[in-house]
Short mmCIF file of C-alpha atoms and ligand atoms in Angstrom, two decimals:
data_model
loop_
_atom_site.label_atom_id
_atom_site.label_comp_id
_atom_site.label_asym_id
_atom_site.label_seq_id
_atom_site.Cartn_x
_atom_site.Cartn_y
_atom_site.Cartn_z
CA UNK A 1311 19.48 22.27 -34.63
CA UNK A 1312 22.70 24.22 -36.16
CA UNK A 1313 21.66 27.48 -35.47
CA UNK A 1314 22.44 26.90 -31.81
CA UNK A 1315 25.76 26.10 -32.44
CA UNK A 1316 26.11 21.83 -32.52
CA UNK A 1317 28.43 20.40 -34.44
CA UNK A 1318 26.28 17.83 -36.21
CA UNK A 1319 28.67 15.05 -34.43
CA UNK A 1320 26.91 16.31 -31.03
CA UNK A 1321 23.69 14.58 -31.15
CA UNK A 1322 23.60 11.85 -35.04
CA UNK A 1323 23.34 9.48 -33.49
CA UNK A 1324 22.60 9.64 -30.10
CA UNK A 1325 19.54 9.11 -27.58
CA UNK A 1326 18.23 12.54 -27.67
CA UNK A 1327 16.45 13.54 -23.96
CA UNK A 1328 14.45 16.60 -23.70
CA UNK A 1329 15.29 18.06 -20.16
CA UNK A 1330 11.40 18.89 -18.65
CA UNK A 1331 11.33 21.96 -17.01
CA UNK A 1332 9.16 24.34 -14.24
CA UNK A 1333 11.78 26.45 -13.74
CA UNK A 1334 10.56 30.14 -12.62
CA UNK A 1335 11.14 32.54 -10.67
CA UNK A 1336 6.69 33.16 -9.33
CA UNK A 1337 7.43 29.44 -8.87
CA UNK A 1338 9.37 29.99 -5.97
CA UNK A 1339 9.94 26.35 -5.36
CA UNK A 1340 11.35 25.36 -8.71
CA UNK A 1341 13.82 28.73 -8.84
CA UNK A 1342 16.79 26.54 -8.54
CA UNK A 1343 16.21 24.14 -11.44
CA UNK A 1344 17.89 26.52 -14.07
CA UNK A 1345 20.95 24.67 -11.80
CA UNK A 1346 19.55 21.20 -11.20
CA UNK A 1347 19.40 21.40 -15.42
CA UNK A 1348 22.65 22.25 -16.14
CA UNK A 1349 23.25 18.79 -13.77
CA UNK A 1350 21.21 16.30 -15.64
CA UNK A 1351 23.11 18.03 -18.90
CA UNK A 1352 26.42 17.07 -17.56
CA UNK A 1353 24.89 13.74 -17.14
CA UNK A 1354 23.41 13.47 -20.20
CA UNK A 1355 26.51 13.62 -22.44
CA UNK A 1356 28.66 12.42 -19.97
CA UNK A 1357 26.33 8.84 -20.75
CA UNK A 1358 26.73 9.51 -24.30
CA UNK A 1359 23.89 10.85 -24.77
CA UNK A 1360 21.45 14.74 -26.23
CA UNK A 1361 20.03 16.74 -23.99
CA UNK A 1362 18.32 19.49 -24.50
CA UNK A 1363 15.58 21.35 -21.95
CA UNK A 1364 12.78 22.69 -22.92
CA UNK A 1365 10.06 24.57 -20.61
CA UNK A 1366 6.27 23.64 -19.66
CA UNK A 1367 3.91 25.49 -17.97
CA UNK A 1368 5.55 25.82 -14.20
CA UNK A 1369 2.49 25.82 -10.91
CA UNK A 1370 3.92 27.77 -8.00
CA UNK A 1371 1.16 26.98 -5.23
CA UNK A 1372 2.62 30.86 -2.98
CA UNK A 1373 1.23 32.86 -6.12
CA UNK A 1374 -1.13 31.17 -8.54
CA UNK A 1375 -5.05 32.57 -8.09
CA UNK A 1376 -7.14 31.18 -7.97
CA UNK A 1377 -5.12 27.69 -7.17
CA UNK A 1378 -2.37 26.45 -8.56
CA UNK A 1379 -5.36 22.60 -8.76
CA UNK A 1380 -7.00 24.31 -11.59
CA UNK A 1381 -3.77 24.32 -14.03
CA UNK A 1382 -2.68 20.61 -13.33
CA UNK A 1383 -4.50 19.38 -15.90
CA UNK A 1384 -3.50 21.84 -18.25
CA UNK A 1385 0.39 21.62 -17.35
CA UNK A 1386 -0.33 17.97 -18.40
CA UNK A 1387 -0.91 18.15 -21.70
CA UNK A 1388 1.31 20.65 -21.72
CA UNK A 1389 4.07 18.08 -20.94
CA UNK A 1390 2.11 15.36 -23.02
CA UNK A 1391 1.28 17.84 -26.31
CA UNK A 1392 6.20 18.62 -26.62
CA UNK A 1393 6.72 15.40 -25.73
CA UNK A 1394 4.78 14.17 -28.13
CA UNK A 1395 5.60 16.74 -31.36
CA UNK A 1396 9.13 16.68 -30.35
CA UNK A 1397 12.08 13.71 -31.12
CA UNK A 1398 12.58 12.90 -28.18
CA UNK A 1399 14.25 10.20 -26.97
CA UNK A 1400 13.51 9.91 -23.07
CA UNK A 1401 12.47 12.81 -21.35
CA UNK A 1402 13.59 14.17 -17.61
CA UNK A 1403 10.97 15.31 -15.35
CA UNK A 1404 12.17 17.91 -13.06
CA UNK A 1405 9.32 18.68 -10.56
CA UNK A 1406 8.98 20.60 -7.33
CA UNK A 1407 6.05 22.27 -5.38
CA UNK A 1408 3.27 20.59 -5.60
CA UNK A 1409 1.59 20.62 -8.70
CA UNK A 1410 3.69 20.58 -11.22
CA UNK A 1411 4.78 16.61 -10.52
CA UNK A 1412 2.01 15.26 -10.84
CA UNK A 1413 1.33 17.09 -13.88
CA UNK A 1414 4.30 15.93 -15.41
CA UNK A 1415 3.89 12.96 -14.81
CA UNK A 1416 0.68 12.30 -15.31
CA UNK A 1417 1.26 13.95 -19.22
CA UNK A 1418 4.96 11.76 -19.65
CA UNK A 1419 2.09 8.98 -18.89
CA UNK A 1420 -0.29 9.78 -22.14
CA UNK A 1421 3.18 9.68 -24.32
CA UNK A 1422 5.12 6.30 -22.21
CA UNK A 1423 8.39 7.23 -23.05
CA UNK A 1424 11.46 6.31 -21.11
CA UNK A 1425 10.99 8.36 -18.17
CA UNK A 1426 12.86 9.54 -14.41
CA UNK A 1427 12.09 12.36 -12.27
CA UNK A 1428 14.36 14.71 -10.17
CA UNK A 1429 13.16 16.07 -7.78
CA UNK A 1430 14.12 20.32 -6.54
CA UNK A 1431 13.94 18.37 -2.69
CA UNK A 1432 13.01 20.55 0.24
CA UNK A 1433 14.46 23.36 1.73
CA UNK A 1434 16.01 22.96 5.18
CA UNK A 1435 14.61 23.30 8.55
CA UNK A 1436 13.34 27.06 8.62
CA UNK A 1437 14.52 28.64 12.55
CA UNK A 1438 12.72 31.43 14.61
CA UNK A 1439 13.63 31.85 18.47
CA UNK A 1440 15.70 29.15 18.89
CA UNK A 1441 12.90 26.73 16.99
CA UNK A 1442 13.06 24.99 14.38
CA UNK A 1443 9.60 25.86 12.19
CA UNK A 1444 8.31 25.03 8.58
CA UNK A 1445 5.78 25.72 6.27
CA UNK A 1446 2.53 23.84 8.23
CA UNK A 1447 3.66 27.08 11.26
CA UNK A 1448 2.00 29.02 8.81
CA UNK A 1449 -1.61 28.03 10.64
CA UNK A 1450 -0.10 27.98 13.65
CA UNK A 1451 1.25 31.56 13.08
CA UNK A 1452 -2.45 32.14 10.88
CA UNK A 1453 -4.77 31.07 14.24
CA UNK A 1454 -2.65 33.31 16.23
CA UNK A 1455 -2.42 36.13 14.38
CA UNK A 1456 -6.35 36.50 14.17
CA UNK A 1457 -6.67 35.90 17.86
CA UNK A 1458 -4.01 38.56 17.78
CA UNK A 1459 -1.56 37.05 20.06
CA UNK A 1460 0.59 37.01 17.01
CA UNK A 1461 1.71 40.26 14.85
CA UNK A 1462 2.60 41.02 11.48
CA UNK A 1463 6.12 42.24 12.09
CA UNK A 1464 6.98 38.91 13.57
CA UNK A 1465 5.16 36.70 11.36
CA UNK A 1466 6.97 38.84 8.33
CA UNK A 1467 10.47 37.93 10.20
CA UNK A 1468 9.36 33.78 10.76
CA UNK A 1469 8.01 34.04 7.10
CA UNK A 1470 11.67 35.05 5.78
CA UNK A 1471 13.54 32.53 8.67
CA UNK A 1472 10.85 29.66 7.42
CA UNK A 1473 12.30 30.14 4.00
CA UNK A 1474 16.18 30.28 4.21
CA UNK A 1475 16.73 28.30 1.43
CA UNK A 1476 16.29 27.02 -2.41
CA UNK A 1477 13.73 24.02 -2.16
CA UNK A 1478 10.35 23.60 -1.44
CA UNK A 1479 8.19 23.35 1.56
CA UNK A 1480 10.18 21.25 3.92
CA UNK A 1481 7.74 19.81 5.59
CA UNK A 1482 5.50 15.84 4.63
CA UNK A 1483 3.26 18.51 2.23
CA UNK A 1484 2.11 18.14 -0.81
CA UNK A 1485 5.36 18.71 -2.07
CA UNK A 1486 8.04 16.24 -0.41
CA UNK A 1487 4.90 14.10 -0.70
CA UNK A 1488 4.63 13.32 -4.28
CA UNK A 1489 8.99 13.43 -4.27
CA UNK A 1490 8.37 10.50 -1.73
CA UNK A 1491 5.05 9.04 -4.32
CA UNK A 1492 7.95 9.33 -7.27
CA UNK A 1493 10.45 7.69 -5.34
CA UNK A 1494 7.87 4.90 -3.47
CA UNK A 1495 6.39 4.34 -7.41
CA UNK A 1496 10.12 3.68 -9.01
CA UNK A 1497 10.51 7.18 -10.76
CA UNK A 1498 13.07 8.44 -9.17
CA UNK A 1499 16.66 7.10 -8.41
CA UNK A 1500 17.13 6.18 -4.65
CA UNK A 1501 16.68 8.84 -1.90
CA UNK A 1502 15.01 11.43 -4.13
CA UNK A 1503 12.55 12.89 -1.80
CA UNK A 1504 14.24 14.33 1.34
CA UNK A 1505 17.95 14.93 -0.43
CA UNK A 1506 17.47 19.07 0.70
CA UNK A 1507 17.83 21.08 -2.12
CA UNK A 1508 20.81 23.17 -1.47
CA UNK A 1509 22.68 20.30 -0.05
CA UNK A 1510 24.65 20.04 -3.00
CA UNK A 1511 24.15 15.84 -3.01
CA UNK A 1512 20.66 16.25 -4.66
CA UNK A 1513 22.67 17.91 -8.03
CA UNK A 1514 24.57 14.35 -8.24
CA UNK A 1515 21.03 12.94 -8.15
CA UNK A 1516 19.92 15.01 -11.11
CA UNK A 1517 23.56 13.90 -12.83
CA UNK A 1518 23.09 10.43 -12.29
CA UNK A 1519 19.16 10.42 -13.14
CA UNK A 1520 20.99 12.53 -16.56
CA UNK A 1521 23.13 9.41 -17.06
CA UNK A 1522 20.25 6.81 -16.14
CA UNK A 1523 18.01 8.24 -18.24
CA UNK A 1524 20.74 6.98 -22.10
CA UNK A 1525 20.97 3.81 -20.57
CA UNK A 1526 16.94 3.88 -20.00
CA UNK A 1527 16.23 4.23 -23.80
CA UNK A 1528 18.74 2.55 -24.67
CA UNK A 1529 17.24 -0.56 -22.78
CA UNK A 1530 14.13 0.50 -24.07
CA UNK A 1531 12.16 1.34 -20.08
CA UNK A 1532 9.22 3.08 -20.79
CA UNK A 1533 6.79 4.36 -17.68
CA UNK A 1534 4.46 1.63 -18.40
CA UNK A 1535 7.28 -0.85 -17.73
CA UNK A 1536 6.69 0.90 -14.13
CA UNK A 1537 3.85 2.05 -12.60
CA UNK A 1538 2.75 -0.98 -12.41
CA UNK A 1539 -0.66 -2.42 -9.93
CA UNK A 1540 1.80 -3.62 -7.40
CA UNK A 1541 3.51 -0.05 -7.75
CA UNK A 1542 0.69 1.87 -7.35
CA UNK A 1543 0.87 -0.18 -4.02
CA UNK A 1544 3.45 0.45 -2.78
CA UNK A 1545 2.82 4.08 -3.58
CA UNK A 1546 0.07 3.69 -0.81
CA UNK A 1547 1.98 2.22 1.80
CA UNK A 1548 4.83 4.52 1.79
CA UNK A 1549 2.43 7.26 1.61
CA UNK A 1550 0.91 5.96 4.47
CA UNK A 1551 4.13 4.90 6.53
CA UNK A 1552 5.60 8.88 6.17
CA UNK A 1553 2.54 10.51 6.87
CA UNK A 1554 1.67 11.42 3.50
CA UNK A 1555 -0.34 14.77 3.09
CA UNK A 1556 -4.76 13.75 1.53
CA UNK A 1557 -3.70 15.49 -2.07
CA UNK A 1558 -1.81 11.73 -2.57
CA UNK A 1559 -5.57 10.85 -3.28
CA UNK A 1560 -6.43 13.00 -6.47
CA UNK A 1561 -2.89 12.96 -8.02
CA UNK A 1562 -2.27 8.97 -7.99
CA UNK A 1563 -5.83 8.34 -9.50
CA UNK A 1564 -4.77 10.69 -12.16
CA UNK A 1565 -1.03 8.53 -13.20
CA UNK A 1566 -3.46 5.43 -12.73
CA UNK A 1567 -6.03 6.72 -14.44
CA UNK A 1568 -3.60 7.66 -17.51
CA UNK A 1569 -1.24 5.10 -17.20
CA UNK A 1570 -3.52 2.15 -17.16
CA UNK A 1571 -4.01 0.97 -13.62
CA UNK A 1572 -7.45 0.23 -11.64
CA UNK A 1573 -7.16 2.29 -9.14
CA UNK A 1574 -9.92 2.61 -6.72
CA UNK A 1575 -10.63 5.23 -3.70
CA UNK A 1576 -11.14 2.79 -1.57
CA UNK A 1577 -8.14 0.69 -2.12
CA UNK A 1578 -6.17 3.84 -0.20
CA UNK A 1579 -8.10 2.61 2.62
CA UNK A 1580 -7.97 -1.03 2.71
CA UNK A 1581 -4.25 -0.94 1.16
CA UNK A 1582 -3.14 0.79 3.81
CA UNK A 1583 -4.86 -0.26 6.64
CA UNK A 1584 -1.91 -1.52 8.74
CA UNK A 1585 0.36 1.22 7.83
CA UNK A 1586 1.62 2.87 11.24
CA UNK A 1587 2.51 6.31 11.01
CA UNK A 1588 6.87 5.50 11.52
CA UNK A 1589 8.08 9.21 9.56
CA UNK A 1590 7.66 11.51 12.76
CA UNK A 1591 7.31 14.46 10.18
CA UNK A 1592 5.38 17.22 10.28
CA UNK A 1593 2.50 17.90 10.27
CA UNK A 1594 1.70 14.60 11.47
CA UNK A 1595 4.69 15.25 13.73
CA UNK A 1596 7.46 17.11 14.51
CA UNK A 1597 10.86 16.82 12.58
CA UNK A 1598 11.53 17.78 8.88
CA UNK A 1599 12.22 16.03 5.34
CA UNK A 1600 16.15 17.68 6.09
CA UNK A 1601 15.88 15.33 9.36
CA UNK A 1602 14.31 12.82 7.41
CA UNK A 1603 17.36 12.65 5.02
CA UNK A 1604 20.51 12.18 7.62
CA UNK A 1605 18.32 9.94 9.03
CA UNK A 1606 18.24 7.53 6.17
CA UNK A 1607 15.36 8.83 3.77
CA UNK A 1608 12.79 7.18 1.97
CA UNK A 1609 14.73 3.52 1.83
CA UNK A 1610 14.88 3.51 5.88
CA UNK A 1611 11.38 4.36 5.79
CA UNK A 1612 10.51 1.80 2.71
CA UNK A 1613 13.56 -1.48 4.28
CA UNK A 1614 10.59 -1.12 7.77
CA UNK A 1615 7.84 -1.76 5.29
CA UNK A 1616 9.30 -4.95 3.77
CA UNK A 1617 6.46 -7.14 4.48
CA UNK A 1618 4.34 -4.94 3.26
CA UNK A 1619 5.59 -4.03 -0.23
CA UNK A 1620 5.79 -5.62 -3.34
CA UNK A 1621 9.19 -5.80 -3.51
CA UNK A 1622 10.40 -7.34 -7.36
CA UNK A 1623 8.65 -4.05 -8.52
CA UNK A 1624 10.79 -2.56 -10.42
CA UNK A 1625 12.32 0.99 -10.79
CA UNK A 1626 14.05 3.56 -12.65
CA UNK A 1627 17.54 1.90 -12.21
CA UNK A 1628 16.48 -1.45 -13.26
CA UNK A 1629 16.73 -2.43 -9.84
CA UNK A 1630 13.87 -3.39 -7.28
CA UNK A 1631 12.76 -1.55 -4.86
CA UNK A 1632 13.92 -4.12 -2.29
CA UNK A 1633 17.70 -4.56 -4.11
CA UNK A 1634 16.73 -0.04 -3.29
CA UNK A 1635 16.59 -0.22 0.13
CA UNK A 1636 18.56 -3.30 1.01
CA UNK A 1637 21.38 -1.72 2.43
CA UNK A 1638 19.65 1.40 3.79
CA UNK A 1639 20.38 2.18 7.71
CA UNK A 1640 18.72 4.68 10.37
CA UNK A 1641 20.40 6.56 11.58
CA UNK A 1642 17.45 8.36 14.21
CA UNK A 1643 15.02 5.93 15.95
CA UNK A 1644 13.45 9.60 16.97
CA UNK A 1645 12.54 11.01 13.63
CA UNK A 1646 11.71 6.79 11.58
CA UNK A 1647 10.51 4.21 13.94
CA UNK A 1648 10.19 0.77 13.64
CA UNK A 1649 6.78 -1.31 12.79
CA UNK A 1650 6.83 -2.29 15.81
CA UNK A 1651 6.94 0.75 17.74
CA UNK A 1652 5.30 3.34 15.52
CA UNK A 1653 4.82 6.71 16.24
CA UNK A 1654 0.77 6.38 16.26
CA UNK A 1655 -0.27 2.97 15.57
CA UNK A 1656 -3.08 4.72 13.25
CA UNK A 1657 -1.88 6.45 9.48
CA UNK A 1658 -2.26 6.77 5.61
CA UNK A 1659 -5.69 7.84 4.21
CA UNK A 1660 -9.03 6.68 5.66
CA UNK A 1661 -12.11 6.56 2.91
CA UNK A 1662 -15.56 7.65 4.65
CA UNK A 1663 -18.78 6.94 3.27
CA UNK A 1664 -22.33 7.33 4.22
CA UNK A 1665 -25.40 9.32 2.67
CA UNK A 1666 -24.08 13.35 3.25
CA UNK A 1667 -20.32 11.06 0.37
CA UNK A 1668 -22.22 8.20 -2.23
CA UNK A 1669 -18.70 8.42 -4.09
CA UNK A 1670 -16.77 8.87 -0.49
CA UNK A 1671 -14.49 10.92 1.25
CA UNK A 1672 -11.37 10.91 2.97
CA UNK A 1673 -10.05 11.87 6.23
CA UNK A 1674 -6.12 11.49 7.23
CA UNK A 1675 -5.90 11.01 11.04
CA UNK A 1676 -2.61 11.51 11.84
CA UNK A 1677 -2.88 15.14 10.83
CA UNK A 1678 -6.41 14.96 12.91
CA UNK A 1679 -7.13 15.23 17.38
CA UNK A 1680 -8.28 11.15 18.52
CA UNK A 1681 -11.48 12.27 20.87
CA UNK A 1682 -13.02 13.49 17.07
CA UNK A 1683 -12.62 10.52 15.42
CA UNK A 1684 -16.07 9.92 16.68
CA UNK A 1685 -18.20 12.17 16.57
CA UNK A 1686 -22.15 13.60 17.00
CA UNK A 1687 -22.72 17.33 16.54
CA UNK A 1688 -24.73 20.40 14.58
CA UNK A 1689 -24.12 21.07 11.48
CA UNK A 1690 -23.19 24.95 10.98
CA UNK A 1691 -23.00 25.82 7.04
CA UNK A 1692 -21.69 27.43 4.88
CA UNK A 1693 -22.82 27.76 2.00
CA UNK A 1694 -19.14 28.96 -0.40
CA UNK A 1695 -15.85 30.72 0.22
CA UNK A 1696 -17.12 34.01 -0.24
CA UNK A 1697 -19.40 32.90 3.21
CA UNK A 1698 -17.48 31.33 5.60
CA UNK A 1699 -15.03 34.58 4.83
CA UNK A 1700 -18.32 36.69 5.90
CA UNK A 1701 -19.19 35.66 8.98
CA UNK A 1702 -16.35 33.38 10.11
CA UNK A 1703 -14.66 36.16 12.71
CA UNK A 1704 -18.99 37.13 14.29
CA UNK A 1705 -18.42 36.66 17.71
CA UNK A 1706 -22.51 36.91 17.21
CA UNK A 1707 -21.50 33.19 15.47
CA UNK A 1708 -23.88 30.33 16.49
CA UNK A 1709 -21.23 27.54 17.57
CA UNK A 1710 -19.23 26.19 20.15
CA UNK A 1711 -16.83 22.67 20.02
CA UNK A 1712 -19.20 20.06 19.19
CA UNK A 1713 -20.24 22.00 15.80
CA UNK A 1714 -19.27 20.57 12.55
CA UNK A 1715 -18.57 23.19 10.68
CA UNK A 1716 -19.46 22.37 6.65
CA UNK A 1717 -18.33 24.14 3.94
CA UNK A 1718 -19.78 24.13 0.12
CA UNK A 1719 -19.71 24.06 -3.19
CA UNK A 1720 -16.30 24.69 -3.20
CA UNK A 1721 -15.24 20.71 -5.24
CA UNK A 1722 -13.88 20.66 -8.80
CA UNK A 1723 -17.09 22.03 -10.96
CA UNK A 1724 -18.25 24.51 -7.91
CA UNK A 1725 -14.78 26.29 -7.75
CA UNK A 1726 -13.16 25.19 -9.69
CA UNK A 1727 -9.34 23.32 -8.81
CA UNK A 1728 -11.07 22.51 -5.93
CA UNK A 1729 -9.02 24.94 -3.79
CA UNK A 1730 -7.38 23.39 -0.82
CA UNK A 1731 -9.53 26.04 1.82
CA UNK A 1732 -11.12 22.66 3.80
CA UNK A 1733 -8.95 22.69 6.43
CA UNK A 1734 -11.10 26.12 7.24
CA UNK A 1735 -9.99 28.26 10.33
CA UNK A 1736 -11.47 27.46 14.00
CA UNK A 1737 -14.84 30.25 13.91
CA UNK A 1738 -12.22 33.16 16.00
CA UNK A 1739 -14.53 33.54 19.49
CA UNK A 1740 -13.84 29.88 19.77
CA UNK A 1741 -10.17 30.53 19.37
CA UNK A 1742 -10.01 33.35 21.50
CA UNK A 1743 -11.58 30.27 23.64
CA UNK A 1744 -8.85 28.03 22.93
CA UNK A 1745 -10.75 25.51 20.64
CA UNK A 1746 -7.93 24.41 18.20
CA UNK A 1747 -9.17 21.95 16.49
CA UNK A 1748 -13.50 21.06 15.00
CA UNK A 1749 -14.94 18.68 12.89
CA UNK A 1750 -14.82 20.09 9.78
CA UNK A 1751 -16.66 18.68 5.85
CA UNK A 1752 -16.37 19.66 2.30
CA UNK A 1753 -15.79 19.06 -1.10
CA UNK A 1754 -12.90 20.98 -0.94
CA UNK A 1755 -9.44 20.25 -1.10
CA UNK A 1756 -6.34 21.29 1.87
CA UNK A 1757 -3.10 21.90 1.27
CA UNK A 1758 -0.20 19.10 2.07
CA UNK A 1759 0.75 21.47 5.32
CA UNK A 1760 -2.67 21.33 7.24
CA UNK A 1761 -3.93 19.72 9.87
CA UNK A 1762 -6.76 19.07 12.06
CA UNK A 1763 -9.44 16.77 12.74
CA UNK A 1764 -11.17 17.87 8.06
CA UNK A 1765 -13.05 15.48 6.19
CA UNK A 1766 -12.53 16.29 2.65
CA UNK A 1767 -13.31 16.10 -1.13
CA UNK A 1768 -16.52 15.21 -0.31
CA UNK A 1769 -18.04 12.96 -3.62
CA UNK A 1770 -20.44 14.10 -5.36
CA UNK A 1771 -19.24 18.12 -4.74
CA UNK A 1772 -22.24 20.05 -3.78
CA UNK A 1773 -22.63 21.81 -6.97
CA UNK A 1774 -23.48 18.86 -9.17
CA UNK A 1775 -26.35 17.91 -6.54
CA UNK A 1776 -24.67 15.59 -4.13
CA UNK A 1777 -25.80 15.14 -0.53
CA UNK A 1778 -23.88 18.28 0.80
CA UNK A 1779 -25.61 20.45 -1.08
CA UNK A 1780 -28.81 20.19 0.79
CA UNK A 1781 -27.71 20.08 4.90
CA UNK A 1782 -28.25 22.75 6.37
CA UNK A 1783 -26.97 24.42 10.15
CA UNK A 1784 -28.89 22.73 12.63
CA UNK A 1785 -28.84 19.11 11.58
CA UNK A 1786 -26.83 15.94 12.57
CA UNK A 1787 -23.09 14.70 11.97
CA UNK A 1788 -22.26 12.07 13.21
CA UNK A 1789 -19.30 10.03 11.71
CA UNK A 1790 -17.11 7.66 12.83
CA UNK A 1791 -13.97 6.56 11.34
CA UNK A 1792 -13.42 3.72 13.19
CA UNK A 1793 -16.46 2.48 11.14
CA UNK A 1794 -16.14 4.48 8.59
CA UNK A 1795 -18.72 6.48 7.95
CA UNK A 1796 -20.07 9.48 7.43
CA UNK A 1797 -23.59 11.08 7.77
CA UNK A 1798 -26.10 13.34 8.54
CA UNK A 1799 -29.15 12.14 10.01
CA UNK A 1800 -32.11 12.62 7.82
CA UNK A 1801 -34.14 10.23 6.95
CA UNK A 1802 -34.22 9.26 2.19
CA UNK A 1803 -37.13 11.00 2.08
CA UNK A 1804 -35.76 13.65 3.61
CA UNK A 1805 -33.12 14.39 1.34
CA UNK A 1806 -35.15 13.89 -2.33
CA UNK A 1807 -36.95 16.18 -0.81
CA UNK A 1808 -34.97 18.92 0.07
CA UNK A 1809 -32.61 18.00 -3.61
CA UNK A 1810 -35.24 18.67 -5.34
CA UNK A 1811 -36.09 22.03 -4.09
CA UNK A 1812 -32.75 23.06 -4.59
CA UNK A 1813 -31.31 25.48 -7.79
CA UNK A 1814 -28.21 24.18 -9.58
CA UNK A 1815 -25.56 26.38 -7.56
CA UNK A 1816 -23.03 26.76 -9.91
CA UNK A 1817 -22.56 28.56 -13.75
CA UNK A 1818 -19.96 27.57 -16.29
CA UNK A 1819 -18.16 30.40 -17.32
CA UNK A 1820 -18.43 31.35 -20.94
CA UNK A 1821 -15.59 31.56 -22.22
CA UNK A 1822 -11.86 30.86 -22.29
CA UNK A 1823 -9.44 27.33 -20.27
CA UNK A 1824 -12.17 27.29 -17.55
CA UNK A 1825 -15.10 26.53 -19.47
CA UNK A 1826 -13.23 24.01 -20.46
CA UNK A 1827 -12.66 22.97 -17.05
CA UNK A 1828 -16.17 23.15 -15.77
CA UNK A 1829 -17.58 20.75 -18.46
CA UNK A 1830 -14.48 18.47 -18.20
CA UNK A 1831 -13.48 17.86 -14.63
CA UNK A 1832 -13.93 14.12 -13.20
CA UNK A 1833 -14.96 13.46 -9.31
CA UNK A 1834 -12.51 13.72 -6.88
CA UNK A 1835 -12.74 10.32 -6.23
CA UNK A 1836 -12.01 9.47 -9.55
CA UNK A 1837 -8.69 11.96 -9.17
CA UNK A 1838 -10.25 14.91 -10.77
CA UNK A 1839 -8.57 14.81 -14.31
CA UNK A 1840 -10.72 16.15 -16.94
CA UNK A 1841 -12.36 12.55 -19.38
CA UNK A 1842 -10.77 12.85 -22.27
CA UNK A 1843 -7.73 12.86 -20.86
CA UNK A 1844 -8.00 9.23 -18.69
CA UNK A 1845 -5.17 6.72 -21.12
CA UNK A 1846 -2.35 7.24 -23.37
CA UNK A 1847 -2.08 8.14 -27.16
CA UNK A 1848 1.27 6.76 -26.91
CA UNK A 1849 4.17 8.77 -28.43
CA UNK A 1850 3.95 8.37 -32.64
CA UNK A 1851 2.91 11.11 -34.57
CA UNK A 1852 1.24 9.58 -37.35
CA UNK A 1853 -0.06 12.11 -39.99
CA UNK A 1854 3.38 13.70 -40.84
CA UNK A 1855 3.86 17.16 -42.71
CA UNK A 1856 7.25 16.51 -43.39
FE1 FES B 1002 5.35 25.11 -3.16
FE2 FES B 1002 4.90 24.57 -0.08
S1 FES B 1002 4.61 26.77 -1.98
S2 FES B 1002 5.73 22.59 -1.72
#
């Protein structure tokens, strides 16, 4: 350490705090993290610790191909090994864009030393032509552009209006869902989720987190002390109340798998069936993360949920979750409603089962069209994403508003990374007729900014022989969300006969990381982690060459 100019007294006898930084100019949502790290360092120094910042691979949703999710598990390995291999006593995780949060938390769980999360914060609300806009509008703009109602010039202006400050997507997309998740799990200081990135109070939170991690080391307050079954249930309840992203399911399952808490897909439905939507945030509602902060933030949301939460769950500041939210005040009932008068009675993630999805599938009812939650219609099948792109705008496509669009082979192994294509666009001929939603089914994921009556994460996926793979155009699909079922109207014999004729639809890459991914990734209902990464190895390095 001497070559960096540190006098010995700077670090001798002090807790060494790693600052795990996902800063990258290729991850625009995290591009301000050098500044944030400086605030953390000031806090660590003030509390008597010695901070050392280190980089890990960063994952930006907007630029990475084929999808940032392909690399979530890779980053988790980078984080785990970086923390274990270096002489760190505690770690601060700087997370922002969607996958950076679960990746860092997963990796840290497998080491399990004192850890605190600091999120980068959402962008300021976009302003365009007198209206508030955010990244959920991208989907509307995209459909308007495909139907000739919006031109590229206006799209470009809208894009700049939407992304006018540092930070991640300003709606309750996956990044804000993840920031809310860590707050509800107790892994961050209160208000972590909603303070805008550009607000100076974000730096204050980073500074205070830097101070707190030093005390956490002294108290030996580890991730496993906080991430109990009760903490996971609190996160599920909070996620339902805020209308969080469907990606929450996959990431929470993966985190639980690392820390060793047994969570099942069906738990998400069971824990949240009584929870209503009380946060009026896009894409389920009207407002933005900035509005949520001014209305009282996640603490004010949690206070509304007092009858449902495990109130004694411990958090990183050493207090219970109830102690953290008990003094919260809601300043705007337009943004945070009461449980007695919610914005929508149904919320959360509903788990479906049936012969299409023996191991489950998910739908986010708050982002769906109510009239489509019970629906029967003929399937129109796209065999893969290339097939979908080639035909979706065909004026002769044999579909109407009752058709159920089925997209196969976009699951974890079939399209490594399980891309966010589940909210596939409406066929152009129906867009021109004014159709804005249809039932859509796939084994892929959906962006947290997306919406529609979209059934996702069908498991087992088509590529490994799941029933989704044998559905043909014209088969009758039956969706009944109230009864949690999704089925194709075929006999068991017919399904078995068709499966016997199925060709293997995916090839394993011969080399590199994608080879490892396809060999070891688990199905969506298990969190899409690698089978060999489940659990933790602790922080000890048992063979030391020094
Ligand atoms: Fe990073 Fe949306 S692109 S959070």
